[in-house]
CSV table of N, CA and C in Angstrom, one decimal:
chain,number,residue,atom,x,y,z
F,1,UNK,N,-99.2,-132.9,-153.4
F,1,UNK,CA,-100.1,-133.9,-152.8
F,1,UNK,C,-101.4,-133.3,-152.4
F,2,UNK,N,-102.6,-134.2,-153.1
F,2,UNK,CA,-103.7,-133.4,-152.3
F,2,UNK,C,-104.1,-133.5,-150.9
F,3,UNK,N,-105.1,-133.1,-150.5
F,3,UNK,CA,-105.3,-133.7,-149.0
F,3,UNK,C,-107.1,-133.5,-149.3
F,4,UNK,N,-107.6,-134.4,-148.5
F,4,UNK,CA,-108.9,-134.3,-148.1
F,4,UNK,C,-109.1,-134.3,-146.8
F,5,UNK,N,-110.2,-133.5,-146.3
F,5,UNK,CA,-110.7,-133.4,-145.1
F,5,UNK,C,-112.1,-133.7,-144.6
F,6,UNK,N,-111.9,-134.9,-143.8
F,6,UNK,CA,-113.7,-135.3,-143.6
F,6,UNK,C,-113.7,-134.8,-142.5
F,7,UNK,N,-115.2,-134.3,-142.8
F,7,UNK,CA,-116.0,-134.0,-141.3
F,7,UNK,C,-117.4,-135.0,-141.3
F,8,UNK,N,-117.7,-135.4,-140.4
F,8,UNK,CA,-118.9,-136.0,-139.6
F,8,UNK,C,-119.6,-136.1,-138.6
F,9,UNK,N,-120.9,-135.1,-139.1
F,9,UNK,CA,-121.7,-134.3,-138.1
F,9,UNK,C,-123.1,-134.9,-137.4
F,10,UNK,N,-123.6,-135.6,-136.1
F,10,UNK,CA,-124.6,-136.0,-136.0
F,10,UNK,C,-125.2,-135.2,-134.7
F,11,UNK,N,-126.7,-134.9,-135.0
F,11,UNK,CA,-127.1,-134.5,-134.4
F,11,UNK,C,-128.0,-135.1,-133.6
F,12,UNK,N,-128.4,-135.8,-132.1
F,12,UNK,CA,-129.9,-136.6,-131.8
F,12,UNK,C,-130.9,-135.6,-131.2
F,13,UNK,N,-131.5,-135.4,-131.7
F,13,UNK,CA,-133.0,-134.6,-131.2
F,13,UNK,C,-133.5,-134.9,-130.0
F,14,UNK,N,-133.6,-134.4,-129.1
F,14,UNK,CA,-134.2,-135.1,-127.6
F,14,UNK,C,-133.5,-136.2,-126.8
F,15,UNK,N,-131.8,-136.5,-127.2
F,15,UNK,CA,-130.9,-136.7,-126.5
F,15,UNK,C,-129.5,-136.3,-126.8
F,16,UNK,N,-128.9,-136.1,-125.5
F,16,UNK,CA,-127.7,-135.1,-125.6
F,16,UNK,C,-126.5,-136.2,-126.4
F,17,UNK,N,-126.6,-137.6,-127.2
F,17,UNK,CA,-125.8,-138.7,-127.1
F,17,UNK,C,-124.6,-138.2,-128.2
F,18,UNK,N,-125.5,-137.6,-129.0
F,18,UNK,CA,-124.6,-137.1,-130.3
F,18,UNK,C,-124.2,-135.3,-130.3
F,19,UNK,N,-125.0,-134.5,-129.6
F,19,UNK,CA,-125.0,-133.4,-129.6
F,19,UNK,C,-123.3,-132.4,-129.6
F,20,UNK,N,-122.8,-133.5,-129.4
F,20,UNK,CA,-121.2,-132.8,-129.4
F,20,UNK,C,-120.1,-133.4,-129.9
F,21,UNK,N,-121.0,-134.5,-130.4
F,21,UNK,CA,-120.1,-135.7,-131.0
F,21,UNK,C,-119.8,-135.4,-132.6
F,22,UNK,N,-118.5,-135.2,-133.0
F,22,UNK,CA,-118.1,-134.5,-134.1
F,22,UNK,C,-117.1,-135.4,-134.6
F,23,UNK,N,-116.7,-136.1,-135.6
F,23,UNK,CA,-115.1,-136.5,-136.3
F,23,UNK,C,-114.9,-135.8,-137.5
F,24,UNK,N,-113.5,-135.4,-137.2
F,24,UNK,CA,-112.8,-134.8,-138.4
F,24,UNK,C,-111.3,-135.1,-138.5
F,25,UNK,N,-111.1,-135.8,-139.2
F,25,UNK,CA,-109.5,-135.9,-139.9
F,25,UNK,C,-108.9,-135.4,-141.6
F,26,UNK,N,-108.0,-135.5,-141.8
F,26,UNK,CA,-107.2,-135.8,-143.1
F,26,UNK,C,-106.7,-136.8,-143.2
F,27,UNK,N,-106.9,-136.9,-144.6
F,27,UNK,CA,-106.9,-137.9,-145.5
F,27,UNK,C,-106.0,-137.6,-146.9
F,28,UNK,N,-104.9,-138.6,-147.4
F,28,UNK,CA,-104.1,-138.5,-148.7
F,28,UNK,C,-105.1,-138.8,-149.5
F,29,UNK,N,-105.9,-139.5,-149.5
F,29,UNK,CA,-106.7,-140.0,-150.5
F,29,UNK,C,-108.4,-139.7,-150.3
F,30,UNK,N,-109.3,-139.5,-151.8
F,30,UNK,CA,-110.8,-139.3,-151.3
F,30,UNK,C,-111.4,-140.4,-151.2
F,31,UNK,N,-110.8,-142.0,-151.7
F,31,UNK,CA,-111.0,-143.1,-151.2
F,31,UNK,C,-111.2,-143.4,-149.6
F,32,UNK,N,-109.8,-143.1,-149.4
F,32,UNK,CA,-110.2,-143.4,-148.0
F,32,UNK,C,-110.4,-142.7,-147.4
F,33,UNK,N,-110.8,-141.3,-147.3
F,33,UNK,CA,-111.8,-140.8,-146.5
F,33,UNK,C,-113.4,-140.8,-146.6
F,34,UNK,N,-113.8,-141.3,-147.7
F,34,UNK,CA,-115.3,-141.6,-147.7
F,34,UNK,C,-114.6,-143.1,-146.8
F,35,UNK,N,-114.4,-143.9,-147.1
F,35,UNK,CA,-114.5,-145.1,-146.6
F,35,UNK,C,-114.2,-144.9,-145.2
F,36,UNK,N,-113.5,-144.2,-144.6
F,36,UNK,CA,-113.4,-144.1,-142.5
F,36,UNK,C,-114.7,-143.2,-142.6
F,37,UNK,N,-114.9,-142.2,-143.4
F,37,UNK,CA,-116.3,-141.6,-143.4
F,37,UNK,C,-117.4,-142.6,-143.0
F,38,UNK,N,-117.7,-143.1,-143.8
F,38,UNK,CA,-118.8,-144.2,-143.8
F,38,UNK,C,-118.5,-145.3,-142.9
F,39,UNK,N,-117.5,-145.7,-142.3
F,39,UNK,CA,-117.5,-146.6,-141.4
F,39,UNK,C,-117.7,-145.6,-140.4
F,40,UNK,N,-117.3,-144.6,-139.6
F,40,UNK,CA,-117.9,-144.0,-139.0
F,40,UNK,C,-118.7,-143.5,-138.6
F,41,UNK,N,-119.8,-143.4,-139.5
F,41,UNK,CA,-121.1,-142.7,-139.7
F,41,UNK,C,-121.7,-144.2,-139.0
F,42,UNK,N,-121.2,-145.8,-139.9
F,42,UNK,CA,-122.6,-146.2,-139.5
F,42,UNK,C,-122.4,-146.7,-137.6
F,43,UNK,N,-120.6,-146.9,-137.4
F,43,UNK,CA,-120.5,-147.4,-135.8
F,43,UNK,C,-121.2,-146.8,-135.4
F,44,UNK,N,-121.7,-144.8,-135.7
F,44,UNK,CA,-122.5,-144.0,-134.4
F,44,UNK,C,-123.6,-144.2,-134.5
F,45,UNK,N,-124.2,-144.6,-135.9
F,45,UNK,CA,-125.8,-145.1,-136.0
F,45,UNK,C,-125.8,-146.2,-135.3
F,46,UNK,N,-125.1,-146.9,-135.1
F,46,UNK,CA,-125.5,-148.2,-134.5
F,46,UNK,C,-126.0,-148.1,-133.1
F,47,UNK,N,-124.7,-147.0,-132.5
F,47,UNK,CA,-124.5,-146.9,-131.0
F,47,UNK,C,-125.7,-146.3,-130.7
F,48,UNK,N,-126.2,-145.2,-131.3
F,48,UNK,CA,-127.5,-144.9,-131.2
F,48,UNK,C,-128.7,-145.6,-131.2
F,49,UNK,N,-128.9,-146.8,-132.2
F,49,UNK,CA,-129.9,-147.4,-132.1
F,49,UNK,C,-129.7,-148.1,-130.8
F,50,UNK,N,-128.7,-148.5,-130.3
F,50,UNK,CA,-128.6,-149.1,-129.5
F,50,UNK,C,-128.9,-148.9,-128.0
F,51,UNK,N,-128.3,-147.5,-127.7
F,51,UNK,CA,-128.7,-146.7,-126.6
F,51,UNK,C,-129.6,-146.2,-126.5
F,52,UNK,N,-130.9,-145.8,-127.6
F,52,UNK,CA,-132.0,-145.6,-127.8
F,52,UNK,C,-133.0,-146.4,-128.1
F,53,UNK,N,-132.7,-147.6,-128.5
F,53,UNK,CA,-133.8,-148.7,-128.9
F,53,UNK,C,-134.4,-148.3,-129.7
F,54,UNK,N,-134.2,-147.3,-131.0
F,54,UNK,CA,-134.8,-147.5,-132.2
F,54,UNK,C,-134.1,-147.2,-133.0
F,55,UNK,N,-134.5,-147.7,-134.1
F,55,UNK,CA,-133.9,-148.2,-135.8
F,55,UNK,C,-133.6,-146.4,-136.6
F,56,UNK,N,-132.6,-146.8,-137.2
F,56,UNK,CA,-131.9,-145.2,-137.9
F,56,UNK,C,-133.3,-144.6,-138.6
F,57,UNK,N,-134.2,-145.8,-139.3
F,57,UNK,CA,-135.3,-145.8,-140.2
F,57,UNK,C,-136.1,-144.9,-139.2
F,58,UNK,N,-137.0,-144.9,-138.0
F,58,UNK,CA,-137.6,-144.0,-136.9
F,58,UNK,C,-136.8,-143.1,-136.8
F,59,UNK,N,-135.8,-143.2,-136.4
F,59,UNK,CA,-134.6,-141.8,-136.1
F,59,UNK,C,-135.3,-140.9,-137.2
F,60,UNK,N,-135.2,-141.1,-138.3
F,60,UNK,CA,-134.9,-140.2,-139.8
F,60,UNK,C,-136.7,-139.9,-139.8
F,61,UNK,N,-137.3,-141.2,-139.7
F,61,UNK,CA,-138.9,-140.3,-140.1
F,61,UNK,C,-139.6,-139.4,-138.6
F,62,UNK,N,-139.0,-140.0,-137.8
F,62,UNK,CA,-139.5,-139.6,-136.5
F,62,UNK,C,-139.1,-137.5,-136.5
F,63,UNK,N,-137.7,-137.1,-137.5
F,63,UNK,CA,-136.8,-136.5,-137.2
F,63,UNK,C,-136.3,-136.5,-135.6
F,64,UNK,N,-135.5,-137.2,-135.8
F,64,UNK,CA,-135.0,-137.4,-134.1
F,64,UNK,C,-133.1,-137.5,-134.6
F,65,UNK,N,-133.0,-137.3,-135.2
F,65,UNK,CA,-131.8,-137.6,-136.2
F,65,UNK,C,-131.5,-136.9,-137.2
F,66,UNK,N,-130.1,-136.1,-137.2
F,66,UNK,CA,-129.8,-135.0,-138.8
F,66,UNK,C,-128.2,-135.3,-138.4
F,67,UNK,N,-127.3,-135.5,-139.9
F,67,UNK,CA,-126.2,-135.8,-139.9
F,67,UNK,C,-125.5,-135.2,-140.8
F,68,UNK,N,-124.4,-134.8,-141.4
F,68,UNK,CA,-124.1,-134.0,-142.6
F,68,UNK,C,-122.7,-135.1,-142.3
F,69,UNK,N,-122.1,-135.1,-143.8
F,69,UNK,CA,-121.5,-135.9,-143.9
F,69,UNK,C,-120.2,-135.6,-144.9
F,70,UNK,N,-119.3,-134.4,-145.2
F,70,UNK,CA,-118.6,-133.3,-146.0
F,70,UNK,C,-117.1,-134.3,-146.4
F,71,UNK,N,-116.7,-134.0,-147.5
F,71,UNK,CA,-115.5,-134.0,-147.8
F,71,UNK,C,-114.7,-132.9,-148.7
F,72,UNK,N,-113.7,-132.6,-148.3
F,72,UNK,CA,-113.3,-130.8,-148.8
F,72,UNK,C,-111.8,-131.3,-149.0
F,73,UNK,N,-111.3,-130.8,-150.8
F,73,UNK,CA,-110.3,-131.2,-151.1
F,73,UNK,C,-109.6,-130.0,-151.0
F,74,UNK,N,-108.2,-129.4,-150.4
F,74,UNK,CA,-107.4,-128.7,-150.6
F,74,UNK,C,-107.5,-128.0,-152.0
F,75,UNK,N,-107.0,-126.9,-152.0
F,75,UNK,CA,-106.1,-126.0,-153.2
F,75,UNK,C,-105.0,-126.4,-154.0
């Protein structure tokens, strides 16, 4: 069986909201870990736009916002 391992890393520049905020699980499948991947990426985008009052779009050109986003298949 393989396994995959997502990690999802967000960083906010000039607030501490995301600064330590990290998810990582395994996954049987690389389906569904992009897919909790990506649903998780965008709930924190949101929370952020939301606690900050601006759009992911400012985050990214502003750089106020860096995210990495990995998936790593076992041996």
């Amino acid at each position: 069986m393989k396994l995959y391992l997502l990690q999802v890393d967000m960083h906010d520049y000039g607030s501490k909201l995301l600064d330590a905020n990290s998810y990582c699980n395994i996954y049987s499948s690389f389906a569904k870990a992009k897919e909790q991947g990506i649903k998780n990426l965008e709930e924190r985008i949101k929370q952020v736009e939301q606690d900050e009052n601006i759009t992911f779009d400012e985050m990214i050109e502003k750089e106020k916002l860096n995210y990495s986003f990995t998936i790593t298949r076992d041996r």
